[in-house]
Coordinates of C-alpha atoms in Angstrom, one line a residue:
X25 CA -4.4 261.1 40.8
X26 CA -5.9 259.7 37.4
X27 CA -5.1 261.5 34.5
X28 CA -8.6 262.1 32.4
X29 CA -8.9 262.6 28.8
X30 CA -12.4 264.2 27.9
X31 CA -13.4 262.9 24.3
X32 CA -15.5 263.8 21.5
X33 CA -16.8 262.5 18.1
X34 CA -18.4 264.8 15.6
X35 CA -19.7 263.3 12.4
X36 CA -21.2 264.2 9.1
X37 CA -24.4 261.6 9.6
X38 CA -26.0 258.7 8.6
X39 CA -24.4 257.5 4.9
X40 CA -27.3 256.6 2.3
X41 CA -26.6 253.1 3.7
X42 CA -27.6 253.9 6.9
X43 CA -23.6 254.2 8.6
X44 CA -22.5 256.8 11.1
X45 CA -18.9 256.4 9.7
X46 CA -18.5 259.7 8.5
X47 CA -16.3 261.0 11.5
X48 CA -14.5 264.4 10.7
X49 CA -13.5 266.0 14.3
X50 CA -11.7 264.6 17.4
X51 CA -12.0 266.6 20.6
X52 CA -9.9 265.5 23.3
X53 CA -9.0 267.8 26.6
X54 CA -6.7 266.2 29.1
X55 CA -7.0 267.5 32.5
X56 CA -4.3 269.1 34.4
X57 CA -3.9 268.1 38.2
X58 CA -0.4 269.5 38.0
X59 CA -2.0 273.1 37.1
X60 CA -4.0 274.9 39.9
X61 CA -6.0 276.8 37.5
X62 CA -7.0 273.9 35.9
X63 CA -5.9 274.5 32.5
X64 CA -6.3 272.2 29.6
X65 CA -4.5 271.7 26.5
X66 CA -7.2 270.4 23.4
X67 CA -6.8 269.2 20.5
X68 CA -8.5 269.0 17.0
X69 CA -8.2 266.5 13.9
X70 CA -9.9 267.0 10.8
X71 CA -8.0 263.8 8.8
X72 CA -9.3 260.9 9.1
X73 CA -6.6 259.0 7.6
X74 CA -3.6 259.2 10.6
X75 CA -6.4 259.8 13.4
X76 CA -6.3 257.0 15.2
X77 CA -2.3 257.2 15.7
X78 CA -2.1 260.9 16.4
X79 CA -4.7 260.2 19.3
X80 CA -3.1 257.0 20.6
X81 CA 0.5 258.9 20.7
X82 CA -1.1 261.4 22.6
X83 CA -3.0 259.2 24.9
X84 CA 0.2 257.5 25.7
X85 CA 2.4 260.6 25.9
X86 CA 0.3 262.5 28.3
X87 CA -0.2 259.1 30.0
X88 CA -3.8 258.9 30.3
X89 CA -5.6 256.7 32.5
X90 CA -9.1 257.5 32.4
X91 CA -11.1 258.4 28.9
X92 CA -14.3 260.1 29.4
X93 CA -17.3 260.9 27.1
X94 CA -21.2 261.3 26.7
X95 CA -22.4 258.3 25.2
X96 CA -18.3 257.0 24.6
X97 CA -19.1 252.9 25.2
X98 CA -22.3 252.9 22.2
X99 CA -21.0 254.9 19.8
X100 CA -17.1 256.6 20.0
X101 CA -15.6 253.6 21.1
X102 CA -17.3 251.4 18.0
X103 CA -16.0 254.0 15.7
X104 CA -12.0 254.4 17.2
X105 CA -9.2 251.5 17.2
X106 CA -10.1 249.2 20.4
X107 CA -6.9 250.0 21.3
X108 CA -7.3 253.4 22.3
X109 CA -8.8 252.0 25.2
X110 CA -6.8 249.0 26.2
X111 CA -5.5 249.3 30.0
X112 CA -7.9 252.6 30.6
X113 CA -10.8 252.7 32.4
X114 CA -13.8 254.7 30.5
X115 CA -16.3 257.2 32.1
X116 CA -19.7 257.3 30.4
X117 CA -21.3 260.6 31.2
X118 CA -24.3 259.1 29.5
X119 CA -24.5 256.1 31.9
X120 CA -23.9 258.6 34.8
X121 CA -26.9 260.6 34.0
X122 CA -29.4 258.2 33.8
X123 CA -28.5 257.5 37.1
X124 CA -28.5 260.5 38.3
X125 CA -31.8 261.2 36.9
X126 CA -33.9 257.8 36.2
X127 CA -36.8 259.2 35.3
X128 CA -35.3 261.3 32.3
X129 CA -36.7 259.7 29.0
X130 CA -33.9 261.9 27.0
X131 CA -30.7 261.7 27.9
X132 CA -28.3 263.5 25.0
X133 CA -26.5 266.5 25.3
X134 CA -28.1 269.6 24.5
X135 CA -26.2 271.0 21.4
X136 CA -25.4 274.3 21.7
X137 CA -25.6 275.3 18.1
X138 CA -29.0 274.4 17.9
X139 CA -30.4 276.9 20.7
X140 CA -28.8 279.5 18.7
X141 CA -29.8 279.1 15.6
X142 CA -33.8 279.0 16.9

């Protein structure tokens, strides 16, 4: 069975020149066939400077297969060293829903934050 990484960017925004490069949190949960309870183990980065290596050595040490996001291919991958994602496939959950639902004209993630704070 594929071992999945689940992987997200947060950011600060746009930069007054119009850049998205302000990334300041990884999220990455790697699934856990080997568990039956399904477990995960996550982890958090809030450098910039080493983030690319500290994800790569755990890509490779938990020898990941598969990285999956929501939107990964248009925006996390153009922000994260291409070779994060040499010789793994990648699951879009973006591309997934709009086929799963075509006639969506909105397809983000609702954020959770912001249903709270309304």
């Amino acid at each position: 069975m594929a071992k999945i990484a689940f992987m997200d960017l947060e950011y600060y925004g746009n930069t007054p020149n119009g850049d998205i490069d302000n990334v300041f949190k990884v999220g990455i949960v790697i699934s856990s066939s080997a568990n039956k309870q399904g477990s995960t183990k996550e982890f958090k980065f809030e450098k910039e400077e080493d983030r690319d290596q500290k994800i790569c050595e755990i890509l490779k040490s938990n020898n990941i297969d598969c990285i999956c996001g929501h939107n990964i291919v248009d925006f996390d991958r153009t922000k994260l060293d291409e070779n994060l994602f040499k010789n793994r496939k990648i699951i879009d959950t973006l591309f997934l829903s709009m086929l799963l639902e075509p006639t969506y004209l909105d397809h983000k993630l609702e954020k959770l934050y912001r249903k709270l704070t309304k």
